[in-house]
mmCIF file of C-alpha atoms in Angstrom:
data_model
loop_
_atom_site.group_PDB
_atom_site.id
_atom_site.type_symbol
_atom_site.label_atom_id
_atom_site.label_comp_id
_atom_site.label_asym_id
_atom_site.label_seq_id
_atom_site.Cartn_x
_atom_site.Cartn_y
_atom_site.Cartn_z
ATOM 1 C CA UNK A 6 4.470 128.945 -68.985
ATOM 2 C CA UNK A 7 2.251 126.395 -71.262
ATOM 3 C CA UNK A 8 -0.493 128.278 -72.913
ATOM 4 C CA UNK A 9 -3.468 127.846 -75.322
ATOM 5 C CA UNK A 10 -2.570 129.504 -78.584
ATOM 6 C CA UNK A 11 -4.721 130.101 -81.457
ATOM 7 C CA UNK A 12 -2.697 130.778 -84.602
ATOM 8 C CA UNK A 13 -4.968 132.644 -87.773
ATOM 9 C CA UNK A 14 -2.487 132.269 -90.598
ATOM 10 C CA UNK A 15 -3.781 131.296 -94.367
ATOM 11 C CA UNK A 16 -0.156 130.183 -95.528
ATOM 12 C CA UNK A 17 -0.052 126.477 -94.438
ATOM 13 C CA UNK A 18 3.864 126.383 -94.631
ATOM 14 C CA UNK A 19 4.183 129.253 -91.749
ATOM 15 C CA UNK A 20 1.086 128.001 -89.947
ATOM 16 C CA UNK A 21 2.733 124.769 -89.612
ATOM 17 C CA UNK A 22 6.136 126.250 -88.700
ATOM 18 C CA UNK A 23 4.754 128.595 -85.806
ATOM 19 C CA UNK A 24 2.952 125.557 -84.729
ATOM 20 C CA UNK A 25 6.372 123.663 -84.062
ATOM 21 C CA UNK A 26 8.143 126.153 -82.424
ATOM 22 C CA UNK A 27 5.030 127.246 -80.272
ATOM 23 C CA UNK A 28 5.021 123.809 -79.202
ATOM 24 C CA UNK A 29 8.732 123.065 -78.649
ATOM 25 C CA UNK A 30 8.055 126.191 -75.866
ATOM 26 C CA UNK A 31 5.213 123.382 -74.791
ATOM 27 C CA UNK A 32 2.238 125.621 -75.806
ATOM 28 C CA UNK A 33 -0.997 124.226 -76.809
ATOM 29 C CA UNK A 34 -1.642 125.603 -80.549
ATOM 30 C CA UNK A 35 -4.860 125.523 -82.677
ATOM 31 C CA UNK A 36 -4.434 126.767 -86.366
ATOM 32 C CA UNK A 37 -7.670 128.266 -88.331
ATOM 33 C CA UNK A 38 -6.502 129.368 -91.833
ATOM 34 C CA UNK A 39 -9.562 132.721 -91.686
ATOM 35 C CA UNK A 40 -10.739 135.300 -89.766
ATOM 36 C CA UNK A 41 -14.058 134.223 -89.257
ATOM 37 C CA UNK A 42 -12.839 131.082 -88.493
ATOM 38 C CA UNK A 43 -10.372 132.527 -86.322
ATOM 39 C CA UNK A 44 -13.534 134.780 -84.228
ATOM 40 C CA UNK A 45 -15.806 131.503 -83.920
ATOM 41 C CA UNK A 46 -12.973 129.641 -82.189
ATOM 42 C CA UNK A 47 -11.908 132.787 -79.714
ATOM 43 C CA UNK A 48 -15.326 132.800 -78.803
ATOM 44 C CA UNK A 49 -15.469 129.640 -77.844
ATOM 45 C CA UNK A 50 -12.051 128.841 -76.439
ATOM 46 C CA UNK A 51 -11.521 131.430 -74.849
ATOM 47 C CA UNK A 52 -7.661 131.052 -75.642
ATOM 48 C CA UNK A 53 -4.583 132.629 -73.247
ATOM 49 C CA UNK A 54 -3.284 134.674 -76.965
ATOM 50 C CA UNK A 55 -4.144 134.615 -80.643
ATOM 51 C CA UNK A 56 -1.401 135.188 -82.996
ATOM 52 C CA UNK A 57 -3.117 136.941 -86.200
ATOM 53 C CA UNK A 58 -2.194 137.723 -89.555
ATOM 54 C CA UNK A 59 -3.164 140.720 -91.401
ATOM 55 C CA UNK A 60 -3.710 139.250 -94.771
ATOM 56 C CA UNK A 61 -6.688 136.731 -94.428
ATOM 57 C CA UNK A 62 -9.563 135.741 -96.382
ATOM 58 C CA UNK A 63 -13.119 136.034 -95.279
ATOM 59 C CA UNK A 64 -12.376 138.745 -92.703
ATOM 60 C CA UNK A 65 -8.545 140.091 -92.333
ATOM 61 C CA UNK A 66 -7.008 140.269 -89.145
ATOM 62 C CA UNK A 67 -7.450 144.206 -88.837
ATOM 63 C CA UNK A 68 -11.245 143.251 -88.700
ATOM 64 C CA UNK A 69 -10.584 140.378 -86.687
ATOM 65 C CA UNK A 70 -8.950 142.802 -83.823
ATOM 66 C CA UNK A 71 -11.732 145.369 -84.228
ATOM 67 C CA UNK A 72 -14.303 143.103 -83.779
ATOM 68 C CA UNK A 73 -12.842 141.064 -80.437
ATOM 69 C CA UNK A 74 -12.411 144.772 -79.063
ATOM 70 C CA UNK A 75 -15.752 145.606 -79.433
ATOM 71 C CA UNK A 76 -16.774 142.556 -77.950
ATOM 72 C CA UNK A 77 -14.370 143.802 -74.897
ATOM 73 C CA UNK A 78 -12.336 140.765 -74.510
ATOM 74 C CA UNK A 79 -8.977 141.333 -73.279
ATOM 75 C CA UNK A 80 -6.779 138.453 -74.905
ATOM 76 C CA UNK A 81 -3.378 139.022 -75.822
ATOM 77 C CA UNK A 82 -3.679 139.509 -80.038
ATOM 78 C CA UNK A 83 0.267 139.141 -81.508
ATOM 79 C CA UNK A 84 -0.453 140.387 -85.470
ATOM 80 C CA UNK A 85 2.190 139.080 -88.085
ATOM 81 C CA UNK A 86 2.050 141.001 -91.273
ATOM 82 C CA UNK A 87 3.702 141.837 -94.566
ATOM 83 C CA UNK A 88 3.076 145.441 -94.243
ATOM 84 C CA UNK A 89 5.925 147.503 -93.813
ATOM 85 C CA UNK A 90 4.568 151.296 -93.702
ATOM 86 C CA UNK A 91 4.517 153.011 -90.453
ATOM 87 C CA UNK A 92 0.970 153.631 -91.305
ATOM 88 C CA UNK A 93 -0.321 150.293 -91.156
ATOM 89 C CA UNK A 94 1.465 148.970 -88.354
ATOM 90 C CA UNK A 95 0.282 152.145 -86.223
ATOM 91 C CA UNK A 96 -3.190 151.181 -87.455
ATOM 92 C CA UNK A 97 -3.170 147.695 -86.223
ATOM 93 C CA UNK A 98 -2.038 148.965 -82.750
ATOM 94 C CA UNK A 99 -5.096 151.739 -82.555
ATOM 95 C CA UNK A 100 -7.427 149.117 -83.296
ATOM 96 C CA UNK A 101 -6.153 146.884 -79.867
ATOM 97 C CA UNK A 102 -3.403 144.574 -81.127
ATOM 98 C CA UNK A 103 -0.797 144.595 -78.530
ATOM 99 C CA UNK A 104 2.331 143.784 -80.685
ATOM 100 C CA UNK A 105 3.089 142.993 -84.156
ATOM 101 C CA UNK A 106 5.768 140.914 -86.298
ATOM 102 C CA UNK A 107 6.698 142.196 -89.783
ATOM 103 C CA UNK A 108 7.496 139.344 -92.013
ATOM 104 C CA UNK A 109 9.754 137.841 -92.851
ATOM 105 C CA UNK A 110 10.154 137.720 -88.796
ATOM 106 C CA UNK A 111 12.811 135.418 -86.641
ATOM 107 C CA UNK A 112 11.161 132.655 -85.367
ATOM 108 C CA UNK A 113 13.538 133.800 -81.880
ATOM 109 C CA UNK A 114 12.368 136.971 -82.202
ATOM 110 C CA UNK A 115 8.749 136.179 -82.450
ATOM 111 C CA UNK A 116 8.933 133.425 -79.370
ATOM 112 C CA UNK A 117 10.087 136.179 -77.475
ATOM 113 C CA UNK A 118 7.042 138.573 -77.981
ATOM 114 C CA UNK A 119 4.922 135.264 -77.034
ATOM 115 C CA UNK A 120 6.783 135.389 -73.958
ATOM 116 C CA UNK A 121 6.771 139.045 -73.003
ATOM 117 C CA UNK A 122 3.045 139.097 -73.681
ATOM 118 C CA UNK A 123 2.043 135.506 -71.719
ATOM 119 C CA UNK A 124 3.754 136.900 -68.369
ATOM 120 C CA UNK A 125 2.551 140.191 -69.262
ATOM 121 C CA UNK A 126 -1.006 139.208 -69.535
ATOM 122 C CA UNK A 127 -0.886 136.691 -66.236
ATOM 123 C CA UNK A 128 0.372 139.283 -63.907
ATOM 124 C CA UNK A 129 -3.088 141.246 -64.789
ATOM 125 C CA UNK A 130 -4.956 138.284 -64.559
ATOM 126 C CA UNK A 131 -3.189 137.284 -61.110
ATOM 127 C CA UNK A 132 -3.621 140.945 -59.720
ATOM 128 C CA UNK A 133 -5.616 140.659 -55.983
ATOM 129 C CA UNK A 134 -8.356 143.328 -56.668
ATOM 130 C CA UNK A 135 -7.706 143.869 -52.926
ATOM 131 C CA UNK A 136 -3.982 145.318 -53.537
ATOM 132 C CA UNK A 137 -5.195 147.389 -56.503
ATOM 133 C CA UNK A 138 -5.653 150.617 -55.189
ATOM 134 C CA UNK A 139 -8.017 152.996 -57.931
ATOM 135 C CA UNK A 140 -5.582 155.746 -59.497
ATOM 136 C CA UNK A 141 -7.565 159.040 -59.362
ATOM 137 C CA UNK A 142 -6.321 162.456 -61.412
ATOM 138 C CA UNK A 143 -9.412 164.833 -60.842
ATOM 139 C CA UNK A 144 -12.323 163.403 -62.328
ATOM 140 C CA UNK A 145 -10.379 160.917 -64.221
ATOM 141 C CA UNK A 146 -10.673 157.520 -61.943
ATOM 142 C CA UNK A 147 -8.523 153.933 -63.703
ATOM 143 C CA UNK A 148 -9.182 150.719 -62.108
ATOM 144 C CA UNK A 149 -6.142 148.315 -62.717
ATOM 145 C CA UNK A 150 -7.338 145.524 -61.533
ATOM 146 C CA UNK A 151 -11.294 145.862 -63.476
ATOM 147 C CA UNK A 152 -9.702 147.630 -66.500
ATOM 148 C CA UNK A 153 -11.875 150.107 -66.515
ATOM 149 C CA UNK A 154 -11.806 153.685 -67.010
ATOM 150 C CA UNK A 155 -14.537 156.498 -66.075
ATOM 151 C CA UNK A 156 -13.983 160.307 -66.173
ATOM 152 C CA UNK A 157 -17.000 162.282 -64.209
ATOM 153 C CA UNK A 158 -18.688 159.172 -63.560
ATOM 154 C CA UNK A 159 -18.800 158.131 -67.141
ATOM 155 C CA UNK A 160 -17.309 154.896 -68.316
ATOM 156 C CA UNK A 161 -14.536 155.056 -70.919
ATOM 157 C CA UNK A 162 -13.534 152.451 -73.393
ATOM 158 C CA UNK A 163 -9.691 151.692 -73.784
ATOM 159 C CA UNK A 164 -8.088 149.494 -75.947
ATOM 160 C CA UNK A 165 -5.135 147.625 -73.683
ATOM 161 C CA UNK A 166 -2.243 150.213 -74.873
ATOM 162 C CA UNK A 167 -4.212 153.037 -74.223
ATOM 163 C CA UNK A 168 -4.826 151.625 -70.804
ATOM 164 C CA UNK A 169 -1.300 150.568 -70.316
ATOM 165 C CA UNK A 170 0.100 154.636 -71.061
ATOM 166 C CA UNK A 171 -2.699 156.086 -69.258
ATOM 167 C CA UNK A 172 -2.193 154.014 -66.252
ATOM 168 C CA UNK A 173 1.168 154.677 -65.418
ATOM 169 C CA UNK A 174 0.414 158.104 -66.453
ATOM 170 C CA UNK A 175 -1.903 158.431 -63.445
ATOM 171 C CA UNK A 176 0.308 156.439 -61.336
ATOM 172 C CA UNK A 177 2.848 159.513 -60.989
ATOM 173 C CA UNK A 178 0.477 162.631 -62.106
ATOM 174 C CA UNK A 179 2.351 166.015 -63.167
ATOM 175 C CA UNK A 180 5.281 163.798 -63.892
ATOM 176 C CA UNK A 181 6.464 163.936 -67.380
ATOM 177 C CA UNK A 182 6.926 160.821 -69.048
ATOM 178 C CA UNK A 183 9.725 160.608 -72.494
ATOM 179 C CA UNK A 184 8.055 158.762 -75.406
ATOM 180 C CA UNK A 185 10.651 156.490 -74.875
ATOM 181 C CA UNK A 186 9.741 155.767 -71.528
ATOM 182 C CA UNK A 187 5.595 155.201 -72.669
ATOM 183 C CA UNK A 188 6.785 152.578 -75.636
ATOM 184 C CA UNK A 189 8.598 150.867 -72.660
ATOM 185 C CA UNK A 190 5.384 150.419 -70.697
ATOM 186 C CA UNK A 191 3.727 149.192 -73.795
ATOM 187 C CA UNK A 192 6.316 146.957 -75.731
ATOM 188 C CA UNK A 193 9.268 146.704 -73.143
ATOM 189 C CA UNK A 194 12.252 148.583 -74.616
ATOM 190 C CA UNK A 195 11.786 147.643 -78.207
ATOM 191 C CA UNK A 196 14.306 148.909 -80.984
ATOM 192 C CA UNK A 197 11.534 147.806 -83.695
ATOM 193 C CA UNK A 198 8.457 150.152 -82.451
ATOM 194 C CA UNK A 199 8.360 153.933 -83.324
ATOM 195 C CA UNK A 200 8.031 156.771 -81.115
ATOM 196 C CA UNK A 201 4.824 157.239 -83.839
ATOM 197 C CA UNK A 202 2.861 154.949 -81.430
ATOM 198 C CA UNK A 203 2.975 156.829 -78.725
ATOM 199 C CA UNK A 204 1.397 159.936 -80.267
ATOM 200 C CA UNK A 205 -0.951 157.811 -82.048
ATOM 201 C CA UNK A 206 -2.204 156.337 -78.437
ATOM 202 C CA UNK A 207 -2.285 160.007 -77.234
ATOM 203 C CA UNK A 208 -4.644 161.399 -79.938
ATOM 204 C CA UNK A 209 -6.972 158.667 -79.530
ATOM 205 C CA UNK A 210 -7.338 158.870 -74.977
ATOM 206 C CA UNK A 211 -7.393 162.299 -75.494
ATOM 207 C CA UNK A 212 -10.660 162.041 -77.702
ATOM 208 C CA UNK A 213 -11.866 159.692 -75.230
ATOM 209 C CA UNK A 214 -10.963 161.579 -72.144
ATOM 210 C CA UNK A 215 -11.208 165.697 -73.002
ATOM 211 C CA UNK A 216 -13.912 167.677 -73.433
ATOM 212 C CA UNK A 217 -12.338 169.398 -76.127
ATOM 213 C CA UNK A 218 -9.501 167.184 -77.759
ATOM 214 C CA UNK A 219 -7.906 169.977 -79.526
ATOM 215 C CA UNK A 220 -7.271 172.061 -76.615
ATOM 216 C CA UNK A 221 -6.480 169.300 -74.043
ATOM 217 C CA UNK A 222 -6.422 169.987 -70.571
ATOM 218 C CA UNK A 223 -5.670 166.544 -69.012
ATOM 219 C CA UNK A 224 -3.013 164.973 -70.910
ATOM 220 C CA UNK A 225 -0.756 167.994 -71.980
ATOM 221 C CA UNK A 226 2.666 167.431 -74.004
ATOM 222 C CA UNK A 227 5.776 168.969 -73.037
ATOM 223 C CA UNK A 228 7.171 170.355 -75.893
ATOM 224 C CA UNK A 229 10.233 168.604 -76.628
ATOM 225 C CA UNK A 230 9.738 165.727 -73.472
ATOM 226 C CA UNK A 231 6.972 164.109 -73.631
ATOM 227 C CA UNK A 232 3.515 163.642 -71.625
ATOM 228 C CA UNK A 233 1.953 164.434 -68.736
ATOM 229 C CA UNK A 234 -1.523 163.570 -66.802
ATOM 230 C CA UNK A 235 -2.864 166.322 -64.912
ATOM 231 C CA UNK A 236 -5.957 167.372 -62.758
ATOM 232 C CA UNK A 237 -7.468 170.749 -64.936
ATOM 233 C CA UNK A 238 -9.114 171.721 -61.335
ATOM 234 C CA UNK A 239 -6.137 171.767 -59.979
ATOM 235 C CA UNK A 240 -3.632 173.201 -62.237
ATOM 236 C CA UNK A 241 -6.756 176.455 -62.837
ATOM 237 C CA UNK A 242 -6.560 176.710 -58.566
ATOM 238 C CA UNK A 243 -2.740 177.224 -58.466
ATOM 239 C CA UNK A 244 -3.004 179.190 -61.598
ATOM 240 C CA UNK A 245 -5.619 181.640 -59.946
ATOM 241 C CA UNK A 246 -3.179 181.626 -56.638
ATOM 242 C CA UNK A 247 -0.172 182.768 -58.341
#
């Protein structure tokens, strides 16, 4: 699975050392040592993931996420950072960065995220739009193989977790789904990842997705389980039957 890696670390020492072990795996790796830097050459590359650190001059790699988001491009972005607080990691995540490191990280450890986020990636890009059925709840419509999202017609911006929990949230609607059981759809089962995430991903569809975010009426929690997608049309029908 050879792939074209951009690596955005200042520290030359572990720039060079992901290099060599990126390459050992027989990936093709091009280091930038800012986050401008870092933007110019996604742009133009186009590359299969970008490995980012947080701490950066010129623009840090929170900005760095935000800003590829907002351009809508879908590349795998691995973040490596220093900060330990639940807080920051969770923040990284919200912004569209689909995994993280904490240093000081194992070098096994962190091949293994490449790896689980290259085949990851590939199977969406390898998806026949033909075999990709739409997943409908109500008004809510997802499109797995476009990415998209549109609720009453109107489109919906996701980052790629959000899309990843709300997808196989619609996949099986009423069906309540364990925090546990979300973090595996977005991470693989992943002792290093806190339940946190999940509810962090939650608040944010359900701001982009409910007419009224406080009093949701789409995707409900089950006190003590977990989450659910549901059609409000539906659920008021059988409520005015019974």
């Amino acid at each position: 699975m050879c792939a074209n890696v951009i690596v955005a670390e200042d520290d030359e020492k572990q720039a060079e050392l992901l290099r060599r072990y990126l390459e050992r795996e027989g990936h093709s790796v091009t280091l930038v040592g800012d986050g401008l830097a870092a933007l110019d050459l996604v742009r133009h590359r186009e590359p299969d993931l970008l490995i980012l650190d947080v701490m950066m001059p010129r623009a840090d790699g929170l900005d760095v996420v935000r800003v590829l988001r907002a351009e809508c491009r879908e590349l795998p972005v691995l973040m490596l950072t220093a900060r330990t607080t639940e807080d920051d990691l969770l923040l990284g995540l919200d912004l569209g960065a689909d995994d993280y490191v904490t240093k000081p990280y194992s070098p096994r450890e962190l091949m293994a995220r490449v790896r689980t986020l290259l085949r990851r990636s590939r199977r969406a890009a390898g998806a026949d739009p033909a075999d990709a059925s739409l997943l409908t709840v109500g008004a809510l419509v997802i499109d797995p193989a476009r990415h998209v999202v549109s609720v009453g017609g109107e489109a919906v911006e996701c980052t790629p977790g959000e899309f990843r929990i709300l997808a196989a949230l619609a996949a099986e609607p009423d069906r309540v789904f364990s925090r546990q059981q979300l973090l595996a759809e977005l991470h693989g089962f992943d002792r290093y990842i806190s339940d946190r995430t999940v509810d962090v991903h939650v608040m944010n569809l359900r701001k982009k997705i409910e007419s009224a975010p406080r009093r949701p009426a789409r995707l409900l929690t089950v006190f003590g389980v977990g989450y659910k997608l549901t059609d409000p049309a539906k659920a008021a029908t059988a409520r005015a039957s019974s």
